[in-house]
Short mmCIF file of C-alpha atoms in Angstrom, two decimals:
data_model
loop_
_atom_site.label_atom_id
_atom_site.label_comp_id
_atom_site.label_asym_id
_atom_site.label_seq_id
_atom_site.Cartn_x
_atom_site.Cartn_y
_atom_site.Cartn_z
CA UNK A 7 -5.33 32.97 -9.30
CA UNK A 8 -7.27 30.23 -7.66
CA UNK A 9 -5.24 27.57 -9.29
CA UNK A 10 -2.15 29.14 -8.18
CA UNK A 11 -3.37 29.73 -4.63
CA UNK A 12 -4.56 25.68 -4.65
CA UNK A 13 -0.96 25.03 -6.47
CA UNK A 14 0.71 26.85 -3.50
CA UNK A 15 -1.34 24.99 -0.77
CA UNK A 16 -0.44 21.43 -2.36
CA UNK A 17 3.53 22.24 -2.42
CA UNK A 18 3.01 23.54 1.47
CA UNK A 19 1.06 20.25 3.14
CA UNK A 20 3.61 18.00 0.50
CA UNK A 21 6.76 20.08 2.74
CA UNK A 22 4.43 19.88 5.86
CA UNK A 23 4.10 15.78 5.24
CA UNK A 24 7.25 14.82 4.28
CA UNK A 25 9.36 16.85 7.50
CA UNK A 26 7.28 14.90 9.67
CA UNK A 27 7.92 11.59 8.17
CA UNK A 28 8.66 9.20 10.63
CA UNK A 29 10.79 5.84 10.79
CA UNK A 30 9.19 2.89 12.44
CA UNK A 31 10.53 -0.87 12.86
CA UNK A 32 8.55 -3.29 10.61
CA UNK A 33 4.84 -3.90 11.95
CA UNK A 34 2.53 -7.08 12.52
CA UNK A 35 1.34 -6.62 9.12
CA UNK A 36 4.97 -6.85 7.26
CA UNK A 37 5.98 -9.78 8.71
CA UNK A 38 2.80 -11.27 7.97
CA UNK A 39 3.07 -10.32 4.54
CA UNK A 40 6.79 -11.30 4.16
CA UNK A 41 6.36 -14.91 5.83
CA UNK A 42 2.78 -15.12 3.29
CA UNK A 43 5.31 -14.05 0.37
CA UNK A 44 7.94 -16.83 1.12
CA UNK A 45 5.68 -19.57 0.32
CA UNK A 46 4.13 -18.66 -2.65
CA UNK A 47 5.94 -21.38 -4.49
CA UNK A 48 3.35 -23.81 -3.14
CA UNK A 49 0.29 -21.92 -4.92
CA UNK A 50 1.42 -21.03 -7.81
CA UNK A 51 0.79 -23.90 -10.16
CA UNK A 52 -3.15 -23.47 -8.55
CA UNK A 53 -3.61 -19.81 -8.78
CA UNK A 54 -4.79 -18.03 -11.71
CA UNK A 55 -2.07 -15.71 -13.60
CA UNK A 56 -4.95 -12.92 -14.61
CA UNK A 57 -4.52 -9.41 -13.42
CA UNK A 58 -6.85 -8.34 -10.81
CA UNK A 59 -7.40 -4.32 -10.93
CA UNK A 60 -10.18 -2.09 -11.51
CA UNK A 61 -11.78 -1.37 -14.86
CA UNK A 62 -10.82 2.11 -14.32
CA UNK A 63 -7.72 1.88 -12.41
CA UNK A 64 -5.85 3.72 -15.20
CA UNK A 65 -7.89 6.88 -14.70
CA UNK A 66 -8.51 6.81 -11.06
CA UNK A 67 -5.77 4.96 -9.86
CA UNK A 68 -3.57 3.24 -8.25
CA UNK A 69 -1.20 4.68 -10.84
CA UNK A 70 1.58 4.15 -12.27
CA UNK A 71 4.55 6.51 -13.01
CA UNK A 72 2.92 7.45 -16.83
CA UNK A 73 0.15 8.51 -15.55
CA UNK A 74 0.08 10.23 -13.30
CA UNK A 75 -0.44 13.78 -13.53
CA UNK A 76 3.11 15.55 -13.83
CA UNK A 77 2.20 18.76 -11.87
CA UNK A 78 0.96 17.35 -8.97
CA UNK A 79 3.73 17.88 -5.86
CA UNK A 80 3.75 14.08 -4.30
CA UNK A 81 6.14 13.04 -1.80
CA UNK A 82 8.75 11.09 -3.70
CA UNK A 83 9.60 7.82 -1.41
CA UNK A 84 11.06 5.75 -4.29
CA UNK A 85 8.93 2.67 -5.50
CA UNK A 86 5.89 4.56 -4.68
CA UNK A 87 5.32 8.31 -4.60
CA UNK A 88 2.13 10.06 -2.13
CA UNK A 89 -0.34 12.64 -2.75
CA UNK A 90 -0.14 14.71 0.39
CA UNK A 91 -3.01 15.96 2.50
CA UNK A 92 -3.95 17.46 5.45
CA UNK A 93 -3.98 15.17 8.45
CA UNK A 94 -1.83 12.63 6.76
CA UNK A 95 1.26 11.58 8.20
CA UNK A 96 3.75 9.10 6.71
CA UNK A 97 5.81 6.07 8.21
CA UNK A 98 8.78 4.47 6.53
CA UNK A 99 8.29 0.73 7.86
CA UNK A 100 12.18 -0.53 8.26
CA UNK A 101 13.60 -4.17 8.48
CA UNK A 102 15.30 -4.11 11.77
CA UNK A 103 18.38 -6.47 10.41
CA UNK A 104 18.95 -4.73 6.96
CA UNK A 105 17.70 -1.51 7.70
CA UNK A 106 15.74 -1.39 4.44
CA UNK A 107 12.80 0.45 4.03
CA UNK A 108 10.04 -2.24 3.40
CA UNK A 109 6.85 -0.80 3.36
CA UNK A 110 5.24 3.22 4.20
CA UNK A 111 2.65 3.51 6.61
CA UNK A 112 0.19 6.30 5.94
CA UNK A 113 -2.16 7.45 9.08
CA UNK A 114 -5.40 8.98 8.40
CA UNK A 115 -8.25 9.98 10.61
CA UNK A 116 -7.75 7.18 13.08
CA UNK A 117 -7.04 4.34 10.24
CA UNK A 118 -4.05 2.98 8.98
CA UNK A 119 -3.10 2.00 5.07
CA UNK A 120 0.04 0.17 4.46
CA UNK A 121 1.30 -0.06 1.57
CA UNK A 122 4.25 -2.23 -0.55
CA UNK A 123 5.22 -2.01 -3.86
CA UNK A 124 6.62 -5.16 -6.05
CA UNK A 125 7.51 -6.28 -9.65
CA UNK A 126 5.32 -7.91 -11.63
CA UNK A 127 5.62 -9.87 -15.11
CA UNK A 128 4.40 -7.57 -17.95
CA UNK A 129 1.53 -10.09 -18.98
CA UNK A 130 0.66 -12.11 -15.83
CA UNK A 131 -0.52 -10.53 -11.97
CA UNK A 132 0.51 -11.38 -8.21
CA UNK A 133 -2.51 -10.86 -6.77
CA UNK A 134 -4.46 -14.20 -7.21
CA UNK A 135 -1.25 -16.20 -5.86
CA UNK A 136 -0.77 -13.88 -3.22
CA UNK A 137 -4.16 -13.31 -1.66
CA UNK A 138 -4.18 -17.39 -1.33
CA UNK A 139 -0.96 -17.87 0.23
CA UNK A 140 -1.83 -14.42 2.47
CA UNK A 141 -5.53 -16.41 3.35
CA UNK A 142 -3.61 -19.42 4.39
CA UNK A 143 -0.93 -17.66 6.96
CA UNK A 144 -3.54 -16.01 8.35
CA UNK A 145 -5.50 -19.00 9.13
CA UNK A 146 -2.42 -20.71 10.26
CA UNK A 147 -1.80 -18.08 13.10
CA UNK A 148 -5.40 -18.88 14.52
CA UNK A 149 -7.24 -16.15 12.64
CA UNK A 150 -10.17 -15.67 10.76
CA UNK A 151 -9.79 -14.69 6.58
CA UNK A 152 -13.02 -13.95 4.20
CA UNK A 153 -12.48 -13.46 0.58
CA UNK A 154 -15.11 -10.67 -0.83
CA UNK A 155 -15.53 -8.81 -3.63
CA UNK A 156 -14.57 -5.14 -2.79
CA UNK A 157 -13.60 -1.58 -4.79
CA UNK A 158 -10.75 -3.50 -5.85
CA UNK A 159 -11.73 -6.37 -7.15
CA UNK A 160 -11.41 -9.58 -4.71
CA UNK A 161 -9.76 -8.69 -1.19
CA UNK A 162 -9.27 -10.16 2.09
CA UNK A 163 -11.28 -9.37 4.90
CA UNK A 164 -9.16 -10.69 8.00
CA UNK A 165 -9.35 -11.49 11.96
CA UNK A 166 -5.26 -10.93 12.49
CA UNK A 167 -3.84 -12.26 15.86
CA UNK A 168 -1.83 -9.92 17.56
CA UNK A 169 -0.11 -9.67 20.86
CA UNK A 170 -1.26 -6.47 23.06
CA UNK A 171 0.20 -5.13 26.41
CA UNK A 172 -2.68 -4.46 28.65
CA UNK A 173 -0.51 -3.22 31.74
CA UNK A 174 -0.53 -6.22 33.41
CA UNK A 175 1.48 -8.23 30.52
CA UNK A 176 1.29 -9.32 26.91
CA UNK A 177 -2.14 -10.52 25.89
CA UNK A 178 -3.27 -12.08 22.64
CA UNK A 179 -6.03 -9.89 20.53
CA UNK A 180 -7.21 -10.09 17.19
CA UNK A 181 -7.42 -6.45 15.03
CA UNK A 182 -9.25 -6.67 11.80
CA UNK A 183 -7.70 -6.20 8.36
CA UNK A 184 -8.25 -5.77 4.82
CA UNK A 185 -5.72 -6.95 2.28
CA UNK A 186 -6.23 -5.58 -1.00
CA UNK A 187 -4.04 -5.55 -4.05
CA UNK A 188 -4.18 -3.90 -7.68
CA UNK A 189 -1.71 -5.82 -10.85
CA UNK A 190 -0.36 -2.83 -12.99
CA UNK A 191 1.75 -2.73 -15.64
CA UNK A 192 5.08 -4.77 -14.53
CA UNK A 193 4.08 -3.86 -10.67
CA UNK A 194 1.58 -4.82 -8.18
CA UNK A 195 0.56 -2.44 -5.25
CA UNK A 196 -0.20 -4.58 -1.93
CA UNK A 197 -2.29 -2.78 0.83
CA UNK A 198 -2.94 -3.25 4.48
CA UNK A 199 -6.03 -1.34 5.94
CA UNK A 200 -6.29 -1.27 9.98
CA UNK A 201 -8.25 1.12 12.24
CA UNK A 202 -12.04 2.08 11.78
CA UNK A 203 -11.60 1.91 7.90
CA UNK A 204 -10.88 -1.92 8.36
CA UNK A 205 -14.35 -2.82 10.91
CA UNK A 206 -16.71 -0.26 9.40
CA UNK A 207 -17.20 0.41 5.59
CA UNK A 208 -18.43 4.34 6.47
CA UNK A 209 -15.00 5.25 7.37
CA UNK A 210 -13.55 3.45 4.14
CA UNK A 211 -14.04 5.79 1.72
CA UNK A 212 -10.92 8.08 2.42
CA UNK A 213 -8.40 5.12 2.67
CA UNK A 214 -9.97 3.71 -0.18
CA UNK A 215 -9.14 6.98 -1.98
CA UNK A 216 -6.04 6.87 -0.59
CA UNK A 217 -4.98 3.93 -2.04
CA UNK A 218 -6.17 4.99 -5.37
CA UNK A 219 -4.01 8.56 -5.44
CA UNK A 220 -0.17 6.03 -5.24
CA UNK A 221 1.40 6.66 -8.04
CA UNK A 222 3.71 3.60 -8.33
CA UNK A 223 6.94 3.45 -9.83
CA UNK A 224 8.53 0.86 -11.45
CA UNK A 225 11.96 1.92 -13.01
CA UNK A 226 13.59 0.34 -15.73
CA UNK A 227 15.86 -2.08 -13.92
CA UNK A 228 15.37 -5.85 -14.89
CA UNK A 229 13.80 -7.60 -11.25
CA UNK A 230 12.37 -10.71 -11.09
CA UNK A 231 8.57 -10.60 -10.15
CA UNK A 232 7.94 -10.58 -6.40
CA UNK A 233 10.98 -8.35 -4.99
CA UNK A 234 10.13 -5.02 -3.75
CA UNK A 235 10.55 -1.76 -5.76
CA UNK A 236 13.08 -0.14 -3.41
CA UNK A 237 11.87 2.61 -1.32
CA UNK A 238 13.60 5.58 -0.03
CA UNK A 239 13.39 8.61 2.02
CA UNK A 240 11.89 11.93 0.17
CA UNK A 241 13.91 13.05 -2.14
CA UNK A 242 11.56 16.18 -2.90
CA UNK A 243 8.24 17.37 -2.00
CA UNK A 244 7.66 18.42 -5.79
CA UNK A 245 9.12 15.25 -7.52
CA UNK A 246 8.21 15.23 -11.27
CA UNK A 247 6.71 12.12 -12.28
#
């Protein structure tokens, strides 16, 4: 009975998450991301083509679609599909020309963990070239990038400019970040971590957590390495995996 009851509860915060889904313009951290992405050309001959994940990233995630447990009732958004919880609520980031969803925004107790999903090569990862040519936008922009070794493997730990409105007109700012990325079979998973879970390493553990519970998924379609996985609306709160 207990498993049923806990069954039950998943399938009702999974409907309870995705009706309150919510559509957003692209943030500070997409475009960021996007401009980072069009210049990896530059780094790629210098980068190394390892993947970078966690020893045990194939039991405790980021997963992919194989996985992944195929009871569990995630929130089906395409490319990526979310375990639901209580307090989380999800943002479909859209490009404001194309109107294509281009990354989901998940809020959690006062932080804030982007997320992007992209083909990969089956042999080689993104995340070396990426976190270099990521490093070197931010630096161009007037911020401040560290690279450290974190529950990952290596990750950014940013200063990112931003502009603010203060009431009496725009202002710059800086809001810290932490880029982190996981290589997976034929995908890598990009994060963006703002809030308290990005300035104090306390209130990291649930993000961090999470990040690990995505369930990515690739498809079968042929796509070169570096577009994004499409992402939808939900389909279904109880998507089979």
């Amino acid at each position: 009975m207990r498993i049923g009851r806990r069954k039950r509860d998943e399938v009702e915060v999974a409907a309870e998450v995705a009706a309150d889904i919510e559509v957003a313009d692209t943030s500070p951290e997409v475009d960021l991301a996007d401009e980072a992405d069009a210049g990896l050309d530059e780094v790629v001959a210098l980068a190394p083509t390892g993947k970078s994940a966690p020893v045990d990233r194939e039991e405790a995630g980021p997963l992919d679609e194989t996985e992944a447990n195929p009871v569990r009732p995630y929130v089906d958004l395409g490319g990526v599909k979310i375990l639901p919880r209580e307090g989380l609520h999800l943002r479909l980031e859209v490009e404001e020309g194309s109107q294509r969803v281009v990354a989901v925004g998940l809020d959690f107790d006062d932080s804030t963990l982007q997320v992007q999903p992209f083909a990969a090569p089956r042999s080689t990862g993104l995340w070396h070239e990426i976190r270099a040519q990521i490093a070197e936008q931010i630096e161009r922009q007037g911020g401040d990038v560290t690279e450290v070794d974190g529950p990952f493997g290596p990750e950014l730990r940013a200063s990112v400019p931003v502009v603010v409105d203060g009431g009496d007109g725009p202002a710059a700012a800086a809001r810290p970040a932490r880029f982190i990325g996981v290589d997976g079979p034929r995908w890598f998973l990009r994060g963006v971590i703002a809030g308290k879970a990005a300035d104090d390493p306390d209130d990291a553990e649930e993000i961090e957590e999470l990040f690990r519970s995505v369930v990515v998924v690739r498809g079968g379609t042929p796509m070169p390495p570096r577009d994004l996985i499409p992402l939808h609306m939900p389909k279904s709160t109880q998507s089979a995996i």
